[in-house]
mmCIF file of C-alpha atoms in Angstrom:
data_model
loop_
_atom_site.group_PDB
_atom_site.id
_atom_site.type_symbol
_atom_site.label_atom_id
_atom_site.label_comp_id
_atom_site.label_asym_id
_atom_site.label_seq_id
_atom_site.Cartn_x
_atom_site.Cartn_y
_atom_site.Cartn_z
ATOM 1 C CA UNK D 1 -37.506 38.066 -0.546
ATOM 2 C CA UNK D 2 -34.484 36.775 -2.433
ATOM 3 C CA UNK D 3 -31.044 36.270 -0.904
ATOM 4 C CA UNK D 4 -27.775 35.737 -2.779
ATOM 5 C CA UNK D 5 -24.669 33.842 -1.700
ATOM 6 C CA UNK D 6 -21.321 32.785 -3.123
ATOM 7 C CA UNK D 7 -20.357 29.209 -2.327
ATOM 8 C CA UNK D 8 -16.889 28.538 -0.913
ATOM 9 C CA UNK D 9 -14.392 25.968 -2.185
ATOM 10 C CA UNK D 10 -13.801 23.195 0.355
ATOM 11 C CA UNK D 11 -12.936 19.550 0.988
ATOM 12 C CA UNK D 12 -14.531 19.524 4.444
ATOM 13 C CA UNK D 13 -17.861 18.532 5.942
ATOM 14 C CA UNK D 14 -17.837 18.739 9.741
ATOM 15 C CA UNK D 15 -14.484 19.242 11.481
ATOM 16 C CA UNK D 16 -14.027 15.464 11.911
ATOM 17 C CA UNK D 17 -12.865 13.797 9.782
ATOM 18 C CA UNK D 18 -10.738 16.885 9.016
ATOM 19 C CA UNK D 19 -11.402 16.433 5.301
ATOM 20 C CA UNK D 20 -13.481 14.314 2.928
ATOM 21 C CA UNK D 21 -10.481 14.009 0.594
ATOM 22 C CA UNK D 22 -7.090 12.302 1.026
ATOM 23 C CA UNK D 23 -3.876 12.052 -0.968
ATOM 24 C CA UNK D 24 -2.082 8.838 -1.926
ATOM 25 C CA UNK D 25 -0.183 8.932 1.386
ATOM 26 C CA UNK D 26 -3.497 8.728 3.260
ATOM 27 C CA UNK D 27 -3.164 12.243 4.634
ATOM 28 C CA UNK D 28 -6.138 14.572 4.818
ATOM 29 C CA UNK D 29 -6.192 17.296 2.153
ATOM 30 C CA UNK D 30 -7.997 20.049 4.040
ATOM 31 C CA UNK D 31 -9.562 23.130 2.503
ATOM 32 C CA UNK D 32 -11.754 24.589 5.209
ATOM 33 C CA UNK D 33 -11.528 25.266 8.920
ATOM 34 C CA UNK D 34 -8.201 24.147 10.375
ATOM 35 C CA UNK D 35 -8.052 23.693 14.136
ATOM 36 C CA UNK D 36 -4.928 25.485 15.344
ATOM 37 C CA UNK D 37 -3.454 26.090 18.790
ATOM 38 C CA UNK D 38 -3.433 29.833 19.514
ATOM 39 C CA UNK D 39 -2.287 31.025 22.945
ATOM 40 C CA UNK D 40 -3.440 27.822 24.610
ATOM 41 C CA UNK D 41 -6.795 27.730 22.851
ATOM 42 C CA UNK D 42 -7.967 25.700 19.849
ATOM 43 C CA UNK D 43 -9.193 28.102 17.163
ATOM 44 C CA UNK D 44 -10.652 27.013 13.780
ATOM 45 C CA UNK D 45 -9.156 29.184 11.028
ATOM 46 C CA UNK D 46 -10.084 28.959 7.353
ATOM 47 C CA UNK D 47 -7.159 27.735 5.285
ATOM 48 C CA UNK D 48 -5.618 24.813 3.389
ATOM 49 C CA UNK D 49 -3.246 22.191 4.788
ATOM 50 C CA UNK D 50 -2.167 18.570 4.821
ATOM 51 C CA UNK D 51 -3.341 17.043 8.096
ATOM 52 C CA UNK D 52 -2.137 13.736 9.531
ATOM 53 C CA UNK D 53 -4.268 10.828 10.714
ATOM 54 C CA UNK D 54 -2.306 11.230 13.968
ATOM 55 C CA UNK D 55 -4.684 14.079 14.779
ATOM 56 C CA UNK D 56 -6.245 13.616 18.210
ATOM 57 C CA UNK D 57 -9.947 12.741 18.024
ATOM 58 C CA UNK D 58 -12.075 14.504 20.659
ATOM 59 C CA UNK D 59 -15.669 13.597 21.600
ATOM 60 C CA UNK D 60 -18.324 14.709 19.108
ATOM 61 C CA UNK D 61 -19.003 18.419 19.533
ATOM 62 C CA UNK D 62 -15.530 19.241 20.871
ATOM 63 C CA UNK D 63 -12.362 20.242 19.005
ATOM 64 C CA UNK D 64 -8.619 19.713 19.388
ATOM 65 C CA UNK D 65 -5.700 21.087 17.320
ATOM 66 C CA UNK D 66 -5.082 19.248 14.077
ATOM 67 C CA UNK D 67 -1.739 17.526 13.500
ATOM 68 C CA UNK D 68 -0.691 19.760 10.596
ATOM 69 C CA UNK D 69 2.010 18.366 8.331
ATOM 70 C CA UNK D 70 2.280 21.501 6.191
ATOM 71 C CA UNK D 71 0.185 24.162 4.516
ATOM 72 C CA UNK D 72 -0.869 23.827 0.900
ATOM 73 C CA UNK D 73 0.521 25.994 -1.888
ATOM 74 C CA UNK D 74 -1.948 26.895 -4.650
ATOM 75 C CA UNK D 75 0.435 29.187 -6.558
ATOM 76 C CA UNK D 76 1.248 28.486 -10.203
ATOM 77 C CA UNK D 77 3.883 25.775 -10.620
ATOM 78 C CA UNK D 78 3.374 24.314 -7.129
ATOM 79 C CA UNK D 79 3.779 20.540 -6.942
ATOM 80 C CA UNK D 80 0.708 20.489 -4.676
ATOM 81 C CA UNK D 81 -1.472 21.202 -7.699
ATOM 82 C CA UNK D 82 -0.454 17.856 -9.226
ATOM 83 C CA UNK D 83 -1.608 15.925 -6.145
ATOM 84 C CA UNK D 84 -4.044 13.128 -7.033
ATOM 85 C CA UNK D 85 -7.113 13.038 -4.818
ATOM 86 C CA UNK D 86 -8.486 9.948 -3.034
ATOM 87 C CA UNK D 87 -11.465 8.840 -1.012
ATOM 88 C CA UNK D 88 -11.126 8.127 2.696
ATOM 89 C CA UNK D 89 -10.708 4.458 3.641
ATOM 90 C CA UNK D 90 -13.451 2.577 5.470
ATOM 91 C CA UNK D 91 -14.109 2.642 8.328
ATOM 92 C CA UNK D 92 -13.598 6.404 8.259
ATOM 93 C CA UNK D 93 -10.471 7.562 10.124
ATOM 94 C CA UNK D 94 -10.507 10.393 12.704
ATOM 95 C CA UNK D 95 -14.302 10.331 12.685
ATOM 96 C CA UNK D 96 -16.541 11.075 15.673
ATOM 97 C CA UNK D 97 -19.834 11.693 13.837
ATOM 98 C CA UNK D 98 -22.277 9.076 15.202
ATOM 99 C CA UNK D 99 -24.495 8.800 12.156
ATOM 100 C CA UNK D 100 -25.600 5.971 9.861
ATOM 101 C CA UNK D 101 -26.355 7.754 6.608
ATOM 102 C CA UNK D 102 -28.565 5.185 4.840
ATOM 103 C CA UNK D 103 -30.139 3.014 7.560
ATOM 104 C CA UNK D 104 -32.651 1.329 5.235
ATOM 105 C CA UNK D 105 -30.329 0.807 2.258
ATOM 106 C CA UNK D 106 -27.128 -0.100 4.090
ATOM 107 C CA UNK D 107 -27.701 -0.901 7.775
ATOM 108 C CA UNK D 108 -24.220 -2.459 8.010
ATOM 109 C CA UNK D 109 -22.358 0.430 6.338
ATOM 110 C CA UNK D 110 -20.235 1.096 9.432
ATOM 111 C CA UNK D 111 -18.766 -2.416 9.217
ATOM 112 C CA UNK D 112 -17.435 -2.134 5.670
ATOM 113 C CA UNK D 113 -13.635 -2.264 5.295
ATOM 114 C CA UNK D 114 -12.117 -0.657 2.184
ATOM 115 C CA UNK D 115 -8.849 0.981 1.242
ATOM 116 C CA UNK D 116 -8.553 4.606 0.159
ATOM 117 C CA UNK D 117 -9.244 4.813 -3.594
ATOM 118 C CA UNK D 118 -8.547 7.391 -6.321
ATOM 119 C CA UNK D 119 -11.656 9.555 -6.739
ATOM 120 C CA UNK D 120 -12.023 8.393 -10.337
ATOM 121 C CA UNK D 121 -11.858 4.686 -9.420
ATOM 122 C CA UNK D 122 -14.398 4.366 -6.606
ATOM 123 C CA UNK D 123 -17.549 3.364 -8.504
ATOM 124 C CA UNK D 124 -19.010 0.158 -7.008
ATOM 125 C CA UNK D 125 -19.653 -2.811 -9.335
ATOM 126 C CA UNK D 126 -17.888 -1.009 -12.161
ATOM 127 C CA UNK D 127 -16.183 -2.747 -15.059
ATOM 128 C CA UNK D 128 -14.506 -1.075 -18.036
ATOM 129 C CA UNK D 129 -17.235 -1.929 -20.549
ATOM 130 C CA UNK D 130 -19.647 0.316 -18.607
ATOM 131 C CA UNK D 131 -17.714 3.269 -20.041
ATOM 132 C CA UNK D 132 -17.549 5.854 -17.297
ATOM 133 C CA UNK D 133 -17.858 9.267 -18.924
ATOM 134 C CA UNK D 134 -15.033 10.831 -16.885
ATOM 135 C CA UNK D 135 -12.323 8.465 -15.709
ATOM 136 C CA UNK D 136 -9.233 10.696 -15.610
ATOM 137 C CA UNK D 137 -7.341 11.026 -12.287
ATOM 138 C CA UNK D 138 -8.649 14.027 -10.340
ATOM 139 C CA UNK D 139 -6.000 16.419 -9.070
ATOM 140 C CA UNK D 140 -5.992 19.277 -6.589
ATOM 141 C CA UNK D 141 -5.527 21.728 -9.477
ATOM 142 C CA UNK D 142 -8.792 20.534 -10.976
ATOM 143 C CA UNK D 143 -10.657 20.442 -7.653
ATOM 144 C CA UNK D 144 -9.928 24.075 -6.806
ATOM 145 C CA UNK D 145 -11.459 25.344 -10.053
ATOM 146 C CA UNK D 146 -14.958 24.889 -8.619
ATOM 147 C CA UNK D 147 -17.196 27.944 -8.221
ATOM 148 C CA UNK D 148 -20.859 28.305 -7.373
ATOM 149 C CA UNK D 149 -23.557 30.869 -6.636
ATOM 150 C CA UNK D 150 -26.757 30.315 -4.686
ATOM 151 C CA UNK D 151 -29.999 32.278 -4.505
ATOM 152 C CA UNK D 152 -32.830 31.595 -2.062
ATOM 153 C CA UNK D 153 -36.268 33.043 -2.789
ATOM 154 C CA UNK D 154 -38.586 32.845 0.212
ATOM 155 C CA UNK D 155 -42.254 32.764 -0.786
ATOM 156 C CA UNK D 156 -45.154 34.361 1.159
ATOM 157 C CA UNK D 157 -46.179 30.897 2.451
ATOM 158 C CA UNK D 158 -42.563 30.401 3.713
ATOM 159 C CA UNK D 159 -41.698 27.788 1.093
ATOM 160 C CA UNK D 160 -38.420 28.620 -0.648
ATOM 161 C CA UNK D 161 -36.830 28.160 -4.047
ATOM 162 C CA UNK D 162 -33.137 27.271 -3.952
ATOM 163 C CA UNK D 163 -31.344 27.951 -7.214
ATOM 164 C CA UNK D 164 -27.629 27.437 -7.853
ATOM 165 C CA UNK D 165 -25.250 27.623 -10.797
ATOM 166 C CA UNK D 166 -21.820 26.007 -10.962
ATOM 167 C CA UNK D 167 -18.686 26.046 -13.062
ATOM 168 C CA UNK D 168 -15.327 24.336 -12.794
ATOM 169 C CA UNK D 169 -16.699 21.141 -11.239
ATOM 170 C CA UNK D 170 -15.461 17.717 -12.376
ATOM 171 C CA UNK D 171 -16.825 17.252 -15.929
ATOM 172 C CA UNK D 172 -19.441 14.649 -16.847
ATOM 173 C CA UNK D 173 -19.849 13.561 -13.240
ATOM 174 C CA UNK D 174 -22.649 13.023 -10.747
ATOM 175 C CA UNK D 175 -23.063 15.484 -7.895
ATOM 176 C CA UNK D 176 -25.669 15.745 -5.173
ATOM 177 C CA UNK D 177 -26.809 18.625 -2.972
ATOM 178 C CA UNK D 178 -27.117 18.336 0.812
ATOM 179 C CA UNK D 179 -29.192 20.496 3.139
ATOM 180 C CA UNK D 180 -27.396 20.785 6.476
ATOM 181 C CA UNK D 181 -29.949 21.464 9.189
ATOM 182 C CA UNK D 182 -29.705 23.111 12.575
ATOM 183 C CA UNK D 183 -29.819 19.901 14.609
ATOM 184 C CA UNK D 184 -27.568 17.783 12.363
ATOM 185 C CA UNK D 185 -24.519 18.763 14.424
ATOM 186 C CA UNK D 186 -26.264 18.820 17.816
ATOM 187 C CA UNK D 187 -23.789 17.059 20.169
ATOM 188 C CA UNK D 188 -26.536 15.620 22.381
ATOM 189 C CA UNK D 189 -28.856 14.314 19.643
ATOM 190 C CA UNK D 190 -27.743 14.873 16.038
ATOM 191 C CA UNK D 191 -30.229 14.451 13.205
ATOM 192 C CA UNK D 192 -29.392 12.747 9.926
ATOM 193 C CA UNK D 193 -28.302 15.151 7.138
ATOM 194 C CA UNK D 194 -30.585 14.972 4.144
ATOM 195 C CA UNK D 195 -30.917 16.039 0.522
ATOM 196 C CA UNK D 196 -31.930 19.468 -0.742
ATOM 197 C CA UNK D 197 -34.985 18.069 -2.476
ATOM 198 C CA UNK D 198 -35.550 14.645 -4.004
ATOM 199 C CA UNK D 199 -33.990 13.912 -6.376
ATOM 200 C CA UNK D 200 -30.948 15.883 -5.224
ATOM 201 C CA UNK D 201 -28.683 14.896 -8.115
ATOM 202 C CA UNK D 202 -27.269 16.758 -11.104
ATOM 203 C CA UNK D 203 -24.705 15.888 -13.787
ATOM 204 C CA UNK D 204 -22.090 18.356 -14.988
ATOM 205 C CA UNK D 205 -21.449 19.003 -18.655
ATOM 206 C CA UNK D 206 -18.097 18.491 -20.383
ATOM 207 C CA UNK D 207 -16.860 21.823 -18.995
ATOM 208 C CA UNK D 208 -17.934 21.096 -15.410
ATOM 209 C CA UNK D 209 -20.914 23.458 -15.510
ATOM 210 C CA UNK D 210 -24.395 22.771 -14.143
ATOM 211 C CA UNK D 211 -27.520 24.374 -12.686
ATOM 212 C CA UNK D 212 -29.786 23.214 -9.873
ATOM 213 C CA UNK D 213 -33.219 24.410 -8.691
ATOM 214 C CA UNK D 214 -35.476 22.921 -6.005
ATOM 215 C CA UNK D 215 -38.531 24.015 -4.016
ATOM 216 C CA UNK D 216 -38.311 23.228 -0.299
ATOM 217 C CA UNK D 217 -41.306 23.212 2.026
ATOM 218 C CA UNK D 218 -40.960 25.815 4.824
ATOM 219 C CA UNK D 219 -37.208 25.228 5.259
ATOM 220 C CA UNK D 220 -36.754 28.132 7.704
ATOM 221 C CA UNK D 221 -40.038 29.064 9.367
ATOM 222 C CA UNK D 222 -40.555 27.757 12.900
ATOM 223 C CA UNK D 223 -44.243 28.733 12.973
ATOM 224 C CA UNK D 224 -45.073 25.582 10.989
ATOM 225 C CA UNK D 225 -43.736 23.424 13.811
ATOM 226 C CA UNK D 226 -40.485 22.641 12.001
ATOM 227 C CA UNK D 227 -37.598 23.110 14.390
ATOM 228 C CA UNK D 228 -34.775 21.903 12.193
ATOM 229 C CA UNK D 229 -34.199 24.733 9.739
ATOM 230 C CA UNK D 230 -31.657 24.607 6.903
ATOM 231 C CA UNK D 231 -28.407 26.343 7.875
ATOM 232 C CA UNK D 232 -26.053 25.397 5.028
ATOM 233 C CA UNK D 233 -25.969 23.962 1.515
ATOM 234 C CA UNK D 234 -23.193 21.541 0.533
ATOM 235 C CA UNK D 235 -22.331 20.439 -3.007
ATOM 236 C CA UNK D 236 -21.072 16.854 -2.964
ATOM 237 C CA UNK D 237 -18.941 15.107 -5.563
ATOM 238 C CA UNK D 238 -20.102 11.482 -5.600
ATOM 239 C CA UNK D 239 -17.081 9.228 -6.039
ATOM 240 C CA UNK D 240 -19.544 6.321 -6.146
ATOM 241 C CA UNK D 241 -21.391 8.114 -8.994
ATOM 242 C CA UNK D 242 -24.557 6.990 -7.208
ATOM 243 C CA UNK D 243 -27.602 8.773 -5.759
ATOM 244 C CA UNK D 244 -29.405 7.361 -2.719
ATOM 245 C CA UNK D 245 -32.878 8.916 -2.486
ATOM 246 C CA UNK D 246 -33.457 10.219 1.026
ATOM 247 C CA UNK D 247 -29.877 9.436 2.089
ATOM 248 C CA UNK D 248 -26.976 11.656 1.047
ATOM 249 C CA UNK D 249 -24.675 8.650 0.742
ATOM 250 C CA UNK D 250 -23.984 5.164 2.043
ATOM 251 C CA UNK D 251 -20.758 5.823 3.934
ATOM 252 C CA UNK D 252 -20.709 9.625 4.021
ATOM 253 C CA UNK D 253 -17.913 12.028 5.046
ATOM 254 C CA UNK D 254 -15.319 11.081 2.437
ATOM 255 C CA UNK D 255 -16.306 7.454 2.014
ATOM 256 C CA UNK D 256 -18.557 8.149 -0.972
ATOM 257 C CA UNK D 257 -19.482 11.828 -0.636
ATOM 258 C CA UNK D 258 -16.967 14.655 -0.915
ATOM 259 C CA UNK D 259 -17.859 18.279 -0.156
ATOM 260 C CA UNK D 260 -16.507 20.601 -2.853
ATOM 261 C CA UNK D 261 -18.573 23.761 -2.339
ATOM 262 C CA UNK D 262 -20.551 25.118 0.606
ATOM 263 C CA UNK D 263 -21.311 28.291 2.511
ATOM 264 C CA UNK D 264 -18.317 29.333 4.593
ATOM 265 C CA UNK D 265 -20.651 30.540 7.344
ATOM 266 C CA UNK D 266 -24.111 29.282 8.183
ATOM 267 C CA UNK D 267 -27.138 30.922 6.590
ATOM 268 C CA UNK D 268 -28.336 34.175 8.087
ATOM 269 C CA UNK D 269 -31.574 35.277 6.431
ATOM 270 C CA UNK D 270 -33.360 38.309 7.838
ATOM 271 C CA UNK D 271 -37.061 38.918 7.374
ATOM 272 C CA UNK D 272 -39.466 41.661 8.310
ATOM 273 C CA UNK D 273 -42.066 39.012 9.154
ATOM 274 C CA UNK D 274 -42.215 38.727 12.937
ATOM 275 C CA UNK D 275 -43.663 35.206 12.594
ATOM 276 C CA UNK D 276 -40.626 33.930 10.726
ATOM 277 C CA UNK D 277 -37.244 32.836 12.041
ATOM 278 C CA UNK D 278 -34.665 32.510 9.276
#
């Protein structure tokens, strides 16, 4: 069976930090679920807003209303479109995700201190003679051009081909693809998010287009003993322009990975096979 999905534009991974992108004022640029107060309850609503670092940080697995500075305007001529985009500083602000993303490569990653950097100037060990292929400041207008489509073909043995096509991404840049799994956001015992295949990297062409195809071993079927099925696919702009094998990044969540496309809602695949759980 083959399933088809349209990927949604975003700047958000989990709900904390509120975004994996900042502006030069060190405010979160959020495209995704925005925690709002509605009749005494905190409700996540899909939208776009500038969110302050003054946002209250709840325990992992809980939510509180964001401190919203204002909502973003994507209409033609809006000054918001000219906004230059930045990484998050380190350590990550308003972060409650208790995960070390590359324990073998960077066991001390949580102790690194670094300022917020323009997305085009965050490559480690870089000097000008290396000649980065895209070094222009990245603006909100450019970020929101991204589009992507995903198909998932589940084979009779419950392996699955994931195939995606993209346009409007940042040109001549390195991206990676993350497989978010069911237990990655488990409040009691989260698992470490991993790549959708290894290698999980692709490079866009000079128009920001690319394609990606990987075979994953039984990513949904519980009958194989796997109890951590894939529930979302996230396309990550790598401000570090680096790929890290079995780790999706060194710092994660806006430090060196930046979600640009994902499924708005978690995967719901239905199968007539009573032995499968998609």
